[in-house]
Amino acid sequence: ELHRELVALARTRNASLFMVVHAALSVLLARMSGQDDIAIGTPVAGRGEQALDDLIGMFVNTLVLRTDIDSGTPFTTHLARARDAALGAFGHADVPFERLVEVLNPARSTARHPLFQVMLSFENLRAAHVELRGLTLDVLDIDTAVARFDLQLTPTEDFAEDGTPNGLGAAFTYATDLFDHATVRGFADRFVRILEAVVREPEVVVGDIDLLDADERLAVLESWNDTAHELEPATLVDLFDARVATDPDAVAVAFEGEQLTYADFDARVNRLARHLISQGVGPETTVGLAVRRSFDLLVGMYAIVKAGGAYVPLDPDQPADRNAYILGTAAPVAVLTTTRDAFESPAAARTI
């Protein structure tokens, strides 16, 4: 049924089924990659002249179909662009691919194809079957299990005896160094959703096509965001005081070979916190903290919090203009620093 609907859509838009499939594949790649410039390779027979029809040999050439995808346009508009891109490429099908690569001269890498990484190989010819005297010939497909590109989509049309569409199969071939089975299976499922969406509503906006199934949508909107967990009704100061009371002799801070126990660290914090309170530090106030990594840095952090304020980190090694901008934005009641750090505070900032 989907095959017949796609053929009908192609006919109403003066396009081929190949063009519809190409347009849908380019939408998939654009939506999955976040890019709006998609290049897809496709093979062509390479027998543009009738005189070549009876010659034996490999004449297949490769074309690059480059399409811009605007997520705000209807699919029918995108299909028209894909149609123009295909017709333009087919008009130059006799240009050798090697010549195209030579002229464009892209950056070369042994890890990828020079002009595209995704191939669309559309197969819509009936399987060859020849009856000779005492001999029947059929085509035998051999799966070499080798991916020639990062990703290749091979749709295959089936027809009933009267020539009506009887099903559109598709196979994805992929480089296992880049993708795993589950990922490519997801590509296939999303590709089918795009095809179903465009036959159901050809004017659907490309960026509005829903690529997720019900389980994926539930995972994205709920399961992954289910971060709720119980929190203890305590502040940082409460947790710190509880640890001091529980393990006063345990090591709280170690730096450059020296150590402070929780009791010693708490004593320093409390002395500084009382001084900060006397200087006007309290709830809803900020204090600039311009101290390099040291015991004093941690003492200052906890002291400011114990006094009820919030500390604003300042790096004494940063340019003075940057620190002045931070101070101007945060508007602290004071800047806490040490003589060792030699922080140059702007004239408007009071230094403690």
Tab-separated table of C-alpha atoms in Angstrom:
chain	number	residue	atom	x	y	z
A	1	GLU	CA	0.000	0.000	0.000
A	2	LEU	CA	2.807	2.436	0.887
A	3	HIS	CA	4.508	1.613	-2.426
A	4	ARG	CA	1.362	2.483	-4.376
A	5	GLU	CA	0.868	5.706	-2.415
A	6	LEU	CA	4.470	6.793	-3.064
A	7	VAL	CA	4.067	6.127	-6.795
A	8	ALA	CA	0.845	8.155	-6.798
A	9	LEU	CA	2.561	11.024	-4.957
A	10	ALA	CA	5.393	11.002	-7.492
A	11	ARG	CA	2.957	11.140	-10.423
A	12	THR	CA	0.957	14.029	-8.981
A	13	ARG	CA	4.183	16.008	-8.504
A	14	ASN	CA	5.618	15.244	-11.951
A	15	ALA	CA	8.432	13.295	-10.390
A	16	SER	CA	9.672	9.721	-10.272
A	17	LEU	CA	9.605	7.328	-7.338
A	18	PHE	CA	13.386	7.639	-7.206
A	19	MET	CA	13.043	11.394	-6.648
A	20	VAL	CA	10.545	10.885	-3.811
A	21	VAL	CA	12.810	8.346	-2.112
A	22	HIS	CA	15.826	10.637	-2.579
A	23	ALA	CA	13.924	13.586	-1.108
A	24	ALA	CA	12.861	11.499	1.899
A	25	LEU	CA	16.399	10.159	2.440
A	26	SER	CA	17.871	13.668	2.320
A	27	VAL	CA	15.312	14.772	4.928
A	28	LEU	CA	16.328	11.845	7.149
A	29	LEU	CA	20.027	12.677	6.862
A	30	ALA	CA	19.394	16.380	7.491
A	31	ARG	CA	17.232	15.733	10.554
A	32	MET	CA	19.637	13.164	12.012
A	33	SER	CA	22.789	15.225	11.395
A	34	GLY	CA	21.527	18.770	11.945
A	35	GLN	CA	22.961	19.782	8.559
A	36	ASP	CA	21.115	21.539	5.732
A	37	ASP	CA	23.464	20.715	2.827
A	38	ILE	CA	23.171	17.036	1.938
A	39	ALA	CA	25.121	15.245	-0.808
A	40	ILE	CA	24.051	11.727	-1.807
A	41	GLY	CA	25.687	9.555	-4.457
A	42	THR	CA	23.747	7.436	-6.928
A	43	PRO	CA	24.829	5.132	-9.784
A	44	VAL	CA	23.603	5.639	-13.376
A	45	ALA	CA	23.769	3.270	-16.327
A	46	GLY	CA	26.369	5.309	-18.180
A	47	ARG	CA	24.915	4.398	-21.579
A	48	GLY	CA	23.655	7.801	-22.662
A	49	GLU	CA	24.078	6.994	-26.350
A	50	GLN	CA	21.956	4.378	-28.119
A	51	ALA	CA	25.037	3.106	-29.901
A	52	LEU	CA	26.341	1.838	-26.566
A	53	ASP	CA	23.337	-0.392	-25.829
A	54	ASP	CA	24.758	-3.531	-27.463
A	55	LEU	CA	28.305	-3.136	-26.200
A	56	ILE	CA	29.515	-5.498	-23.517
A	57	GLY	CA	31.175	-3.945	-20.508
A	58	MET	CA	30.728	-1.871	-17.369
A	59	PHE	CA	29.494	1.638	-18.203
A	60	VAL	CA	28.097	2.603	-14.800
A	61	ASN	CA	28.885	6.148	-13.685
A	62	THR	CA	28.304	7.853	-10.309
A	63	LEU	CA	26.396	11.093	-9.794
A	64	VAL	CA	26.312	13.340	-6.750
A	65	LEU	CA	22.878	14.737	-5.842
A	66	ARG	CA	23.357	17.821	-3.682
A	67	THR	CA	20.274	19.293	-2.013
A	68	ASP	CA	19.617	22.119	0.426
A	69	ILE	CA	17.094	21.191	3.117
A	70	ASP	CA	15.049	23.959	4.718
A	71	SER	CA	13.271	22.582	7.781
A	72	GLY	CA	10.586	25.255	7.434
A	73	THR	CA	9.418	24.304	3.927
A	74	PRO	CA	6.690	21.799	2.949
A	75	PHE	CA	7.810	18.410	1.671
A	76	THR	CA	6.325	19.138	-1.747
A	77	THR	CA	8.635	22.140	-2.068
A	78	HIS	CA	11.599	20.048	-0.994
A	79	LEU	CA	10.573	17.351	-3.488
A	80	ALA	CA	10.590	19.944	-6.271
A	81	ARG	CA	14.142	20.943	-5.265
A	82	ALA	CA	15.222	17.313	-5.191
A	83	ARG	CA	13.664	16.821	-8.635
A	84	ASP	CA	15.583	19.778	-10.054
A	85	ALA	CA	18.809	18.502	-8.476
A	86	ALA	CA	18.288	15.053	-9.977
A	87	LEU	CA	17.435	16.343	-13.451
A	88	GLY	CA	20.442	18.656	-13.381
A	89	ALA	CA	22.728	15.801	-12.368
A	90	PHE	CA	21.283	13.391	-14.953
A	91	GLY	CA	21.888	16.036	-17.610
A	92	HIS	CA	25.618	15.668	-16.931
A	93	ALA	CA	25.658	11.910	-16.434
A	94	ASP	CA	28.293	11.475	-19.139
A	95	VAL	CA	30.909	13.424	-17.156
A	96	PRO	CA	33.316	10.839	-15.695
A	97	PHE	CA	33.209	10.819	-11.917
A	98	GLU	CA	36.986	10.855	-11.742
A	99	ARG	CA	36.985	14.070	-13.768
A	100	LEU	CA	34.520	15.662	-11.344
A	101	VAL	CA	36.737	14.781	-8.378
A	102	GLU	CA	39.761	16.149	-10.209
A	103	VAL	CA	38.069	19.487	-10.927
A	104	LEU	CA	36.580	19.953	-7.447
A	105	ASN	CA	39.800	18.755	-5.798
A	106	PRO	CA	38.318	18.119	-2.336
A	107	ALA	CA	40.401	17.284	0.706
A	108	ARG	CA	41.375	13.635	0.343
A	109	SER	CA	41.212	11.017	3.073
A	110	THR	CA	41.475	7.247	2.992
A	111	ALA	CA	38.731	7.162	5.641
A	112	ARG	CA	35.921	8.443	3.405
A	113	HIS	CA	34.677	8.955	-0.129
A	114	PRO	CA	35.815	12.333	-1.538
A	115	LEU	CA	32.360	13.748	-2.436
A	116	PHE	CA	29.714	11.839	-0.501
A	117	GLN	CA	29.389	9.283	2.270
A	118	VAL	CA	25.848	8.003	1.589
A	119	MET	CA	24.828	6.095	-1.551
A	120	LEU	CA	21.298	5.637	-2.902
A	121	SER	CA	21.156	2.733	-5.347
A	122	PHE	CA	17.609	2.382	-6.683
A	123	GLU	CA	16.787	-0.974	-8.281
A	124	ASN	CA	13.544	-0.988	-10.252
A	125	LEU	CA	14.287	-3.553	-12.986
A	126	ARG	CA	12.705	-6.963	-13.033
A	127	ALA	CA	15.011	-9.860	-12.249
A	128	ALA	CA	16.504	-11.319	-15.410
A	129	HIS	CA	15.075	-14.700	-16.421
A	130	VAL	CA	16.080	-16.341	-19.690
A	131	GLU	CA	14.665	-19.567	-21.123
A	132	LEU	CA	16.900	-21.360	-23.644
A	133	ARG	CA	16.626	-24.821	-25.169
A	134	GLY	CA	17.330	-27.106	-22.257
A	135	LEU	CA	18.667	-24.259	-20.141
A	136	THR	CA	17.162	-21.718	-17.741
A	137	LEU	CA	19.154	-18.669	-16.646
A	138	ASP	CA	18.453	-16.629	-13.517
A	139	VAL	CA	20.389	-13.947	-11.657
A	140	LEU	CA	21.959	-15.110	-8.408
A	141	ASP	CA	22.610	-12.342	-5.901
A	142	ILE	CA	25.817	-12.766	-3.913
A	143	ASP	CA	26.105	-10.934	-0.623
A	144	THR	CA	29.739	-9.856	-0.370
A	145	ALA	CA	29.085	-8.334	3.085
A	146	VAL	CA	31.386	-5.418	2.267
A	147	ALA	CA	30.270	-1.811	2.732
A	148	ARG	CA	31.699	0.442	0.032
A	149	PHE	CA	30.362	3.604	1.697
A	150	ASP	CA	29.539	4.777	5.201
A	151	LEU	CA	25.863	4.103	4.511
A	152	GLN	CA	24.012	2.784	1.456
A	153	LEU	CA	20.273	2.515	0.887
A	154	THR	CA	19.122	0.092	-1.808
A	155	PRO	CA	15.366	0.210	-2.488
A	156	THR	CA	13.986	-2.582	-4.693
A	157	GLU	CA	10.622	-2.382	-6.424
A	158	ASP	CA	8.362	-5.387	-6.909
A	159	PHE	CA	5.557	-5.428	-9.465
A	160	ALA	CA	2.480	-7.557	-9.971
A	161	GLU	CA	1.881	-9.334	-13.283
A	162	ASP	CA	-0.144	-6.369	-14.551
A	163	GLY	CA	2.684	-3.976	-13.716
A	164	THR	CA	1.080	-2.381	-10.657
A	165	PRO	CA	3.297	-1.637	-7.628
A	166	ASN	CA	3.494	-4.692	-5.399
A	167	GLY	CA	5.895	-3.614	-2.677
A	168	LEU	CA	9.035	-1.581	-2.088
A	169	GLY	CA	11.784	-3.375	-0.244
A	170	ALA	CA	14.861	-1.619	1.099
A	171	ALA	CA	18.217	-2.637	2.500
A	172	PHE	CA	20.709	-0.548	4.446
A	173	THR	CA	24.366	-1.457	4.107
A	174	TYR	CA	26.688	0.247	6.576
A	175	ALA	CA	30.271	0.425	7.754
A	176	THR	CA	30.464	-1.429	11.052
A	177	ASP	CA	33.387	0.756	12.133
A	178	LEU	CA	30.936	3.674	12.254
A	179	PHE	CA	27.502	2.233	13.062
A	180	ASP	CA	26.057	-0.683	14.938
A	181	HIS	CA	22.968	-2.692	14.027
A	182	ALA	CA	20.637	-0.896	16.447
A	183	THR	CA	21.629	2.527	15.118
A	184	VAL	CA	21.002	1.615	11.482
A	185	ARG	CA	17.783	-0.119	12.461
A	186	GLY	CA	16.734	3.224	13.935
A	187	PHE	CA	17.628	4.917	10.627
A	188	ALA	CA	15.392	2.442	8.797
A	189	ASP	CA	12.452	2.951	11.158
A	190	ARG	CA	12.711	6.729	10.878
A	191	PHE	CA	12.969	6.525	7.091
A	192	VAL	CA	9.711	4.571	6.948
A	193	ARG	CA	8.033	7.138	9.224
A	194	ILE	CA	9.070	9.921	6.848
A	195	LEU	CA	7.630	8.030	3.861
A	196	GLU	CA	4.369	7.386	5.718
A	197	ALA	CA	4.146	11.034	6.790
A	198	VAL	CA	4.632	12.487	3.301
A	199	VAL	CA	2.059	10.233	1.629
A	200	ARG	CA	-0.407	11.008	4.415
A	201	GLU	CA	0.171	14.766	4.129
A	202	PRO	CA	2.418	15.830	1.208
A	203	GLU	CA	2.393	19.441	2.413
A	204	VAL	CA	3.800	18.519	5.824
A	205	VAL	CA	6.621	20.833	6.916
A	206	VAL	CA	9.927	18.983	6.741
A	207	GLY	CA	10.963	19.994	10.245
A	208	ASP	CA	7.614	18.874	11.712
A	209	ILE	CA	7.835	15.246	10.576
A	210	ASP	CA	7.856	13.126	13.725
A	211	LEU	CA	10.843	10.780	13.665
A	212	LEU	CA	10.297	9.217	17.100
A	213	ASP	CA	8.049	6.308	18.001
A	214	ALA	CA	6.001	6.233	21.201
A	215	ASP	CA	8.702	4.519	23.273
A	216	GLU	CA	11.420	6.902	22.086
A	217	ARG	CA	9.277	9.941	22.804
A	218	LEU	CA	8.533	8.615	26.292
A	219	ALA	CA	12.243	8.065	26.899
A	220	VAL	CA	13.231	11.543	25.709
A	221	LEU	CA	10.481	13.477	27.476
A	222	GLU	CA	10.106	11.465	30.671
A	223	SER	CA	12.563	8.636	31.335
A	224	TRP	CA	15.748	10.603	30.604
A	225	ASN	CA	14.424	13.601	32.516
A	226	ASP	CA	13.282	11.614	35.537
A	227	THR	CA	15.977	12.998	37.845
A	228	ALA	CA	13.812	13.543	40.899
A	229	HIS	CA	15.306	12.241	44.126
A	230	GLU	CA	14.928	12.946	47.797
A	231	LEU	CA	17.170	15.633	49.263
A	232	GLU	CA	18.073	16.117	52.880
A	233	PRO	CA	16.455	19.301	54.273
A	234	ALA	CA	19.864	20.796	55.062
A	235	THR	CA	22.096	23.557	53.738
A	236	LEU	CA	25.793	23.279	52.968
A	237	VAL	CA	26.544	24.881	56.325
A	238	ASP	CA	24.324	22.349	58.119
A	239	LEU	CA	26.096	19.430	56.428
A	240	PHE	CA	29.509	20.904	57.223
A	241	ASP	CA	28.649	21.480	60.890
A	242	ALA	CA	27.310	17.931	61.201
A	243	ARG	CA	30.566	16.526	59.829
A	244	VAL	CA	32.598	18.681	62.222
A	245	ALA	CA	30.558	17.376	65.144
A	246	THR	CA	30.879	13.751	63.972
A	247	ASP	CA	34.573	13.630	62.996
A	248	PRO	CA	36.360	16.679	64.458
A	249	ASP	CA	39.788	15.024	64.261
A	250	ALA	CA	39.419	13.694	60.718
A	251	VAL	CA	41.416	15.362	57.943
A	252	ALA	CA	39.260	17.941	56.202
A	253	VAL	CA	41.764	19.563	53.822
A	254	ALA	CA	45.207	18.550	52.551
A	255	PHE	CA	47.338	20.877	50.470
A	256	GLU	CA	51.060	20.869	49.613
A	257	GLY	CA	51.985	18.492	52.414
A	258	GLU	CA	49.924	20.231	55.126
A	259	GLN	CA	46.630	19.120	56.638
A	260	LEU	CA	43.762	20.633	58.574
A	261	THR	CA	41.329	18.649	60.687
A	262	TYR	CA	37.641	19.466	60.639
A	263	ALA	CA	37.963	21.117	64.044
A	264	ASP	CA	40.865	23.352	62.961
A	265	PHE	CA	39.230	24.172	59.653
A	266	ASP	CA	35.923	25.011	61.367
A	267	ALA	CA	37.703	27.316	63.846
A	268	ARG	CA	39.309	29.312	61.026
A	269	VAL	CA	36.002	29.491	59.130
A	270	ASN	CA	34.087	30.729	62.170
A	271	ARG	CA	36.636	33.455	62.992
A	272	LEU	CA	36.518	34.798	59.451
A	273	ALA	CA	32.725	34.485	59.229
A	274	ARG	CA	32.251	36.643	62.364
A	275	HIS	CA	34.567	39.269	60.878
A	276	LEU	CA	32.640	39.232	57.568
A	277	ILE	CA	29.344	39.684	59.421
A	278	SER	CA	30.819	42.736	61.161
A	279	GLN	CA	31.654	44.128	57.717
A	280	GLY	CA	28.073	43.857	56.507
A	281	VAL	CA	28.064	40.428	54.885
A	282	GLY	CA	24.749	38.626	55.274
A	283	PRO	CA	21.840	37.100	53.356
A	284	GLU	CA	21.298	38.413	49.793
A	285	THR	CA	24.840	39.820	49.636
A	286	THR	CA	27.808	38.787	47.555
A	287	VAL	CA	31.508	38.852	48.369
A	288	GLY	CA	34.320	38.792	45.813
A	289	LEU	CA	36.792	36.007	46.570
A	290	ALA	CA	40.182	36.832	45.037
A	291	VAL	CA	42.414	34.099	46.450
A	292	ARG	CA	44.604	31.618	44.602
A	293	ARG	CA	44.383	27.908	45.351
A	294	SER	CA	45.265	27.446	49.003
A	295	PHE	CA	43.835	26.773	52.468
A	296	ASP	CA	42.743	30.403	52.553
A	297	LEU	CA	40.614	29.907	49.432
A	298	LEU	CA	38.538	27.166	51.059
A	299	VAL	CA	38.342	28.990	54.390
A	300	GLY	CA	37.069	32.062	52.553
A	301	MET	CA	34.449	30.074	50.625
A	302	TYR	CA	32.968	28.469	53.743
A	303	ALA	CA	33.231	31.639	55.804
A	304	ILE	CA	31.273	33.667	53.276
A	305	VAL	CA	28.585	30.986	53.124
A	306	LYS	CA	28.445	30.772	56.935
A	307	ALA	CA	28.029	34.523	57.104
A	308	GLY	CA	24.970	34.135	54.903
A	309	GLY	CA	26.413	35.531	51.682
A	310	ALA	CA	27.433	34.135	48.303
A	311	TYR	CA	30.990	34.196	47.019
A	312	VAL	CA	32.008	35.444	43.569
A	313	PRO	CA	35.250	33.753	42.403
A	314	LEU	CA	37.898	36.140	41.085
A	315	ASP	CA	41.195	35.032	39.549
A	316	PRO	CA	44.048	37.388	40.499
A	317	ASP	CA	45.882	36.231	37.355
A	318	GLN	CA	43.118	37.376	35.022
A	319	PRO	CA	43.311	40.810	33.334
A	320	ALA	CA	42.219	43.666	35.571
A	321	ASP	CA	39.538	44.738	33.074
A	322	ARG	CA	37.914	41.308	33.230
A	323	ASN	CA	37.840	41.266	37.032
A	324	ALA	CA	36.510	44.815	37.060
A	325	TYR	CA	33.681	43.709	34.752
A	326	ILE	CA	32.821	40.807	37.063
A	327	LEU	CA	32.814	43.092	40.112
A	328	GLY	CA	30.678	45.633	38.319
A	329	THR	CA	28.148	42.983	37.393
A	330	ALA	CA	28.003	41.137	40.728
A	331	ALA	CA	28.251	44.329	42.857
A	332	PRO	CA	29.719	42.609	45.975
A	333	VAL	CA	29.717	44.364	49.337
A	334	ALA	CA	33.455	43.694	49.573
A	335	VAL	CA	36.349	41.726	48.087
A	336	LEU	CA	38.063	39.125	50.259
A	337	THR	CA	41.748	38.610	49.431
A	338	THR	CA	45.194	38.166	51.033
A	339	THR	CA	48.393	40.180	50.935
A	340	ARG	CA	50.074	37.166	49.309
A	341	ASP	CA	47.675	37.217	46.358
A	342	ALA	CA	48.192	40.960	45.757
A	343	PHE	CA	44.850	41.379	44.072
A	344	GLU	CA	44.383	44.803	42.514
A	345	SER	CA	40.824	45.687	43.377
A	346	PRO	CA	39.091	48.546	41.537
A	347	ALA	CA	38.722	51.705	43.576
A	348	ALA	CA	34.985	51.161	43.883
A	349	ALA	CA	35.412	47.758	45.568
A	350	ARG	CA	36.116	47.583	49.299
A	351	THR	CA	38.850	45.054	50.156
A	352	ILE	CA	38.819	42.926	53.289
